[in-house]
Amino acid sequence: MMTNDETEIRRLLERYAMAIAVAGDGIWEYPAIDPEQAFHRDIPVHYSERFTELLGYPEGSFPQIASSWWDAIHPEDVAKSSKAIAEHFMTGKPIFAEYRVINRQGEIRWWQVFGDSMPDAEHKGKIRAIGVVRDITALKVAEETALHRLELVTRQQKASRALSTPIIQIWDDIITLPLVGAVKSGRASAIMERLLSEVVRLQARYAIMDMTGVDAVDTTTAEQLYRIIRAVGLLGGQVRLSGLNPAVARTMTKLGVEVTPSISHRNLQDALQACLRDSDRQVMH
């Protein structure tokens, strides 16, 4: 007959096994082994029915030795498994790893592996290791899908920003930025970032901001435009404005933003001609 302690231990083990089964995890157990045998391929290992099921093997057809598991690990991820085991023996922390396995049907699955080891009570100097494996393929697919969607949104946002602030190189050292629609504070910040980047990348001497398509700007944006002019100047370039309408001009004047006639022109053609004259070049008609 079993003692009360033995009965309680048996009940705990049964509960543990039921909990693992409900979770859908597979159980693995290394019997008493020497620590240095942890990486040996020929040592016996107990795999639960669910473990072998996760790899697509029917009950009793998966050899109960370490090599069966090692051979199922994706070749590119074997190092991850080895590292997790090595770190366990070096630090004493539980085993944890995520890696790919290849099941019997040739499908790639993602596994999460947990485990721990302890001295074997019946064999001095030996250890026992036990743990579970969990199939997290669905989670990984969801993560990858979300990541791809995020990358797509990011690319779309970049493309949208580029379209909203199209910068065109119209001469060796002259670029133009035609603005259309409302220029709010947030858009003005994006304009500055993109314009400064292109001035540096293209080594532009002149940047023409054509505002023919801008009906109005608020005071915050007008101040931001003035900052853009100054920032380009600090990079060794010069901003030329073209197509300013009376409403925009009044707003900038009200703010005390000094826009001299030498940098403001009636239209894009006049601005381009002025830049070419300053570079000792002439436009031939």
Coordinates of C-alpha atoms in Angstrom, one line a residue:
M1 CA 0.0 0.0 0.0
M2 CA 1.1 3.5 -0.7
T3 CA 1.7 6.0 2.1
N4 CA -0.2 9.2 2.4
D5 CA 2.9 11.1 1.0
E6 CA 3.1 8.8 -2.0
T7 CA -0.6 9.1 -2.6
E8 CA -0.3 12.9 -2.5
I9 CA 2.6 12.9 -4.9
R10 CA 0.8 10.7 -7.3
R11 CA -2.2 13.0 -7.2
L12 CA 0.0 16.0 -7.9
L13 CA 1.7 14.2 -10.8
E14 CA -1.8 13.3 -12.2
R15 CA -2.9 17.0 -11.9
Y16 CA 0.3 18.1 -13.6
A17 CA -0.2 15.7 -16.5
M18 CA -3.8 16.7 -16.9
A19 CA -2.9 20.4 -16.9
I20 CA -0.2 19.9 -19.6
A21 CA -2.6 17.8 -21.7
V22 CA -5.3 20.5 -21.5
A23 CA -2.8 23.1 -22.5
G24 CA -1.9 21.1 -25.5
D25 CA 1.8 20.9 -24.6
G26 CA 4.1 18.0 -25.1
I27 CA 6.3 16.6 -22.2
W28 CA 9.9 15.5 -22.5
E29 CA 12.1 13.9 -19.8
Y30 CA 15.8 13.0 -19.7
P31 CA 16.3 10.2 -17.2
A32 CA 19.3 10.0 -15.0
I33 CA 22.3 11.3 -17.0
D34 CA 25.7 12.8 -16.4
P35 CA 25.6 16.6 -17.1
E36 CA 28.2 16.2 -19.8
Q37 CA 25.8 13.9 -21.7
A38 CA 23.3 16.6 -22.2
F39 CA 24.3 17.0 -25.9
H40 CA 24.8 13.3 -26.6
R41 CA 22.5 12.1 -29.4
D42 CA 22.2 8.5 -28.2
I43 CA 20.9 9.0 -24.7
P44 CA 17.3 7.8 -24.0
V45 CA 14.6 10.5 -23.7
H46 CA 11.0 10.0 -22.8
Y47 CA 8.6 11.9 -25.1
S48 CA 4.9 12.1 -24.3
E49 CA 2.2 11.1 -26.8
R50 CA 1.4 14.8 -27.4
F51 CA 5.1 15.6 -28.0
T52 CA 5.3 13.1 -30.9
E53 CA 1.9 14.2 -32.1
L54 CA 3.1 17.8 -32.5
L55 CA 5.8 16.4 -34.8
G56 CA 3.2 14.4 -36.8
Y57 CA 4.2 11.0 -35.6
P58 CA 1.6 8.4 -34.4
E59 CA 2.0 6.9 -30.9
G60 CA 5.0 4.6 -30.6
S61 CA 6.6 5.5 -33.9
F62 CA 8.9 8.2 -32.6
P63 CA 12.3 6.8 -31.4
Q64 CA 12.7 7.6 -27.7
I65 CA 16.3 8.9 -28.0
A66 CA 17.8 12.4 -28.1
S67 CA 18.7 12.3 -31.8
S68 CA 15.0 12.1 -32.7
W69 CA 14.5 15.6 -31.3
W70 CA 17.8 17.0 -32.5
D71 CA 17.0 15.9 -36.0
A72 CA 13.6 17.5 -36.0
I73 CA 15.1 21.0 -35.2
H74 CA 15.5 23.3 -38.2
P75 CA 19.2 23.2 -39.2
E76 CA 19.4 27.0 -38.8
D77 CA 18.1 26.9 -35.3
V78 CA 20.1 24.0 -33.8
A79 CA 22.5 26.6 -32.3
K80 CA 19.6 28.2 -30.4
S81 CA 18.7 24.9 -28.7
S82 CA 22.3 24.2 -27.8
K83 CA 22.8 27.7 -26.4
A84 CA 19.7 27.4 -24.2
I85 CA 21.0 24.2 -22.7
A86 CA 24.5 25.5 -22.3
E87 CA 23.2 28.7 -20.5
H88 CA 21.1 26.5 -18.2
F89 CA 24.2 24.6 -17.0
M90 CA 26.2 27.8 -16.7
T91 CA 23.6 29.9 -14.8
G92 CA 21.2 27.4 -13.3
K93 CA 18.3 29.3 -14.8
P94 CA 15.5 27.2 -16.3
I95 CA 15.8 26.2 -20.0
F96 CA 13.9 28.5 -22.4
A97 CA 14.1 28.7 -26.2
E98 CA 12.0 29.5 -29.2
Y99 CA 12.9 27.8 -32.5
R100 CA 11.6 26.1 -35.6
V101 CA 11.1 22.4 -36.0
I102 CA 10.3 20.4 -39.1
N103 CA 7.5 17.8 -38.6
R104 CA 7.1 14.5 -40.3
Q105 CA 5.1 16.1 -43.2
G106 CA 8.0 18.5 -43.9
E107 CA 6.1 21.5 -42.4
I108 CA 8.0 24.2 -40.4
R109 CA 6.5 24.8 -37.0
W110 CA 7.5 27.1 -34.2
W111 CA 8.1 25.7 -30.8
Q112 CA 8.6 27.2 -27.4
V113 CA 10.6 25.0 -25.1
F114 CA 10.7 25.1 -21.3
G115 CA 12.6 22.9 -18.9
D116 CA 14.7 22.4 -15.8
S117 CA 17.1 19.9 -14.3
M118 CA 17.7 18.6 -10.8
P119 CA 20.0 16.1 -9.1
D120 CA 18.8 12.5 -9.4
A121 CA 17.9 11.2 -5.9
E122 CA 18.7 7.6 -6.8
H123 CA 21.9 8.1 -8.8
K124 CA 24.7 10.2 -7.2
G125 CA 26.3 12.7 -9.5
K126 CA 23.6 12.4 -12.2
I127 CA 20.7 14.7 -13.1
R128 CA 17.2 14.4 -14.4
A129 CA 15.7 17.0 -16.8
I130 CA 12.1 17.5 -17.6
G131 CA 10.1 20.1 -19.5
V132 CA 7.4 20.9 -22.0
V133 CA 7.2 22.0 -25.6
R134 CA 4.5 24.3 -26.9
D135 CA 3.5 24.9 -30.6
I136 CA 3.4 28.7 -31.1
T137 CA 3.2 28.7 -34.9
A138 CA -0.2 30.5 -34.9
L139 CA 1.3 33.2 -32.7
K140 CA 4.4 33.6 -34.8
V141 CA 2.3 33.8 -38.0
A142 CA 0.1 36.5 -36.4
E143 CA 3.3 38.4 -35.3
E144 CA 4.7 38.2 -38.8
T145 CA 1.4 39.3 -40.4
A146 CA 1.2 42.2 -38.0
L147 CA 4.8 43.2 -38.7
H148 CA 4.3 43.0 -42.5
R149 CA 1.2 45.2 -42.2
L150 CA 3.1 47.7 -40.0
E151 CA 5.9 47.8 -42.6
L152 CA 3.3 48.3 -45.4
V153 CA 1.7 51.2 -43.4
T154 CA 5.1 52.7 -42.8
R155 CA 5.9 52.5 -46.6
Q156 CA 2.6 54.0 -47.4
Q157 CA 3.1 56.8 -45.0
K158 CA 6.5 57.5 -46.4
A159 CA 5.1 57.5 -49.9
S160 CA 2.3 59.8 -48.8
R161 CA 4.8 62.2 -47.2
A162 CA 6.9 62.2 -50.3
L163 CA 3.9 62.9 -52.5
S164 CA 2.7 65.7 -50.2
T165 CA 6.2 67.3 -50.3
P166 CA 7.5 66.4 -53.8
I167 CA 11.0 67.8 -54.3
I168 CA 12.3 68.1 -57.9
Q169 CA 15.8 68.7 -59.0
I170 CA 15.5 71.1 -61.9
W171 CA 19.2 72.0 -62.3
D172 CA 22.5 70.8 -61.1
D173 CA 22.3 72.6 -57.8
I174 CA 18.7 73.9 -57.9
I175 CA 15.7 72.0 -56.4
T176 CA 12.1 73.0 -56.2
L177 CA 9.3 72.2 -53.8
P178 CA 5.9 73.0 -55.2
L179 CA 3.3 73.3 -52.3
V180 CA -0.4 72.8 -52.8
G181 CA -3.2 73.2 -50.4
A182 CA -3.2 74.1 -46.7
V183 CA 0.2 74.2 -45.0
K184 CA -0.4 73.4 -41.3
S185 CA 2.2 73.2 -38.6
G186 CA 2.6 69.5 -38.8
R187 CA 3.1 69.5 -42.5
A188 CA 5.5 72.4 -42.3
S189 CA 7.7 70.3 -39.9
A190 CA 7.7 67.5 -42.5
I191 CA 8.6 69.9 -45.2
M192 CA 11.6 71.1 -43.2
E193 CA 12.8 67.6 -42.5
R194 CA 12.5 66.5 -46.1
L195 CA 13.9 69.7 -47.6
L196 CA 17.0 69.8 -45.4
S197 CA 17.6 66.1 -46.2
E198 CA 17.5 66.8 -49.9
V199 CA 19.6 69.9 -49.8
V200 CA 22.4 67.8 -48.1
R201 CA 21.9 64.7 -50.4
L202 CA 21.9 66.7 -53.6
Q203 CA 24.3 69.4 -52.5
A204 CA 21.7 71.9 -53.6
R205 CA 22.7 75.6 -53.6
Y206 CA 19.2 76.9 -54.1
A207 CA 15.8 75.5 -52.9
I208 CA 12.8 77.1 -54.5
M209 CA 9.6 76.8 -52.5
D210 CA 6.7 77.5 -55.0
M211 CA 3.7 78.6 -53.0
T212 CA 1.4 79.3 -56.0
G213 CA -1.0 76.6 -54.8
V214 CA -1.1 77.8 -51.2
D215 CA -4.1 79.9 -50.3
A216 CA -3.2 80.7 -46.7
V217 CA -1.0 79.9 -43.8
D218 CA -1.5 80.4 -40.1
T219 CA 0.9 82.4 -37.9
T220 CA 2.6 79.2 -36.6
T221 CA 3.3 77.9 -40.1
A222 CA 4.6 81.3 -41.3
E223 CA 7.1 81.2 -38.4
Q224 CA 8.0 77.7 -39.4
L225 CA 8.6 78.7 -43.0
Y226 CA 11.0 81.4 -41.7
R227 CA 12.9 78.7 -39.7
I228 CA 13.1 76.6 -42.9
I229 CA 14.7 79.6 -44.7
R230 CA 17.3 80.0 -41.9
A231 CA 18.0 76.3 -41.6
V232 CA 18.7 75.9 -45.3
G233 CA 21.0 79.0 -45.0
L234 CA 23.0 77.3 -42.2
L235 CA 23.6 74.4 -44.6
G236 CA 25.1 76.7 -47.2
G237 CA 22.0 76.9 -49.3
Q238 CA 19.4 79.6 -50.1
V239 CA 15.6 79.4 -50.2
R240 CA 13.8 81.3 -52.9
L241 CA 10.0 81.8 -52.6
S242 CA 7.7 82.0 -55.6
G243 CA 4.0 82.6 -56.1
L244 CA 3.3 84.2 -52.7
N245 CA -0.3 85.6 -52.6
P246 CA -1.3 88.7 -50.7
A247 CA -2.9 86.8 -47.8
V248 CA 0.3 84.8 -47.2
A249 CA 2.5 87.8 -47.6
R250 CA 0.4 89.8 -45.0
T251 CA 0.6 86.9 -42.5
M252 CA 4.4 86.7 -42.8
T253 CA 4.7 90.5 -42.6
K254 CA 2.5 90.7 -39.5
L255 CA 4.8 88.2 -37.8
G256 CA 7.8 90.3 -38.7
V257 CA 9.2 87.6 -40.9
E258 CA 11.6 89.4 -43.2
V259 CA 11.2 88.2 -46.8
T260 CA 13.4 90.4 -48.9
P261 CA 12.6 91.0 -52.6
S262 CA 15.8 89.2 -53.5
I263 CA 14.4 85.9 -52.3
S264 CA 10.8 86.3 -53.3
H265 CA 9.6 86.1 -56.9
R266 CA 6.4 86.4 -58.8
N267 CA 6.4 82.8 -60.1
L268 CA 8.6 79.7 -60.4
Q269 CA 10.1 80.8 -63.7
D270 CA 11.3 84.1 -62.3
A271 CA 12.8 82.3 -59.3
L272 CA 14.6 79.9 -61.5
Q273 CA 16.0 82.6 -63.7
A274 CA 17.2 84.5 -60.6
C275 CA 19.0 81.4 -59.3
L276 CA 20.7 80.8 -62.7
R277 CA 21.8 84.5 -62.8
D278 CA 23.3 84.1 -59.4
S279 CA 25.2 81.1 -60.7
D280 CA 26.4 83.0 -63.7
R281 CA 24.2 81.1 -66.0
Q282 CA 21.5 82.3 -68.3
V283 CA 18.3 80.6 -69.5
M284 CA 18.2 80.8 -73.3
H285 CA 14.7 81.1 -74.8

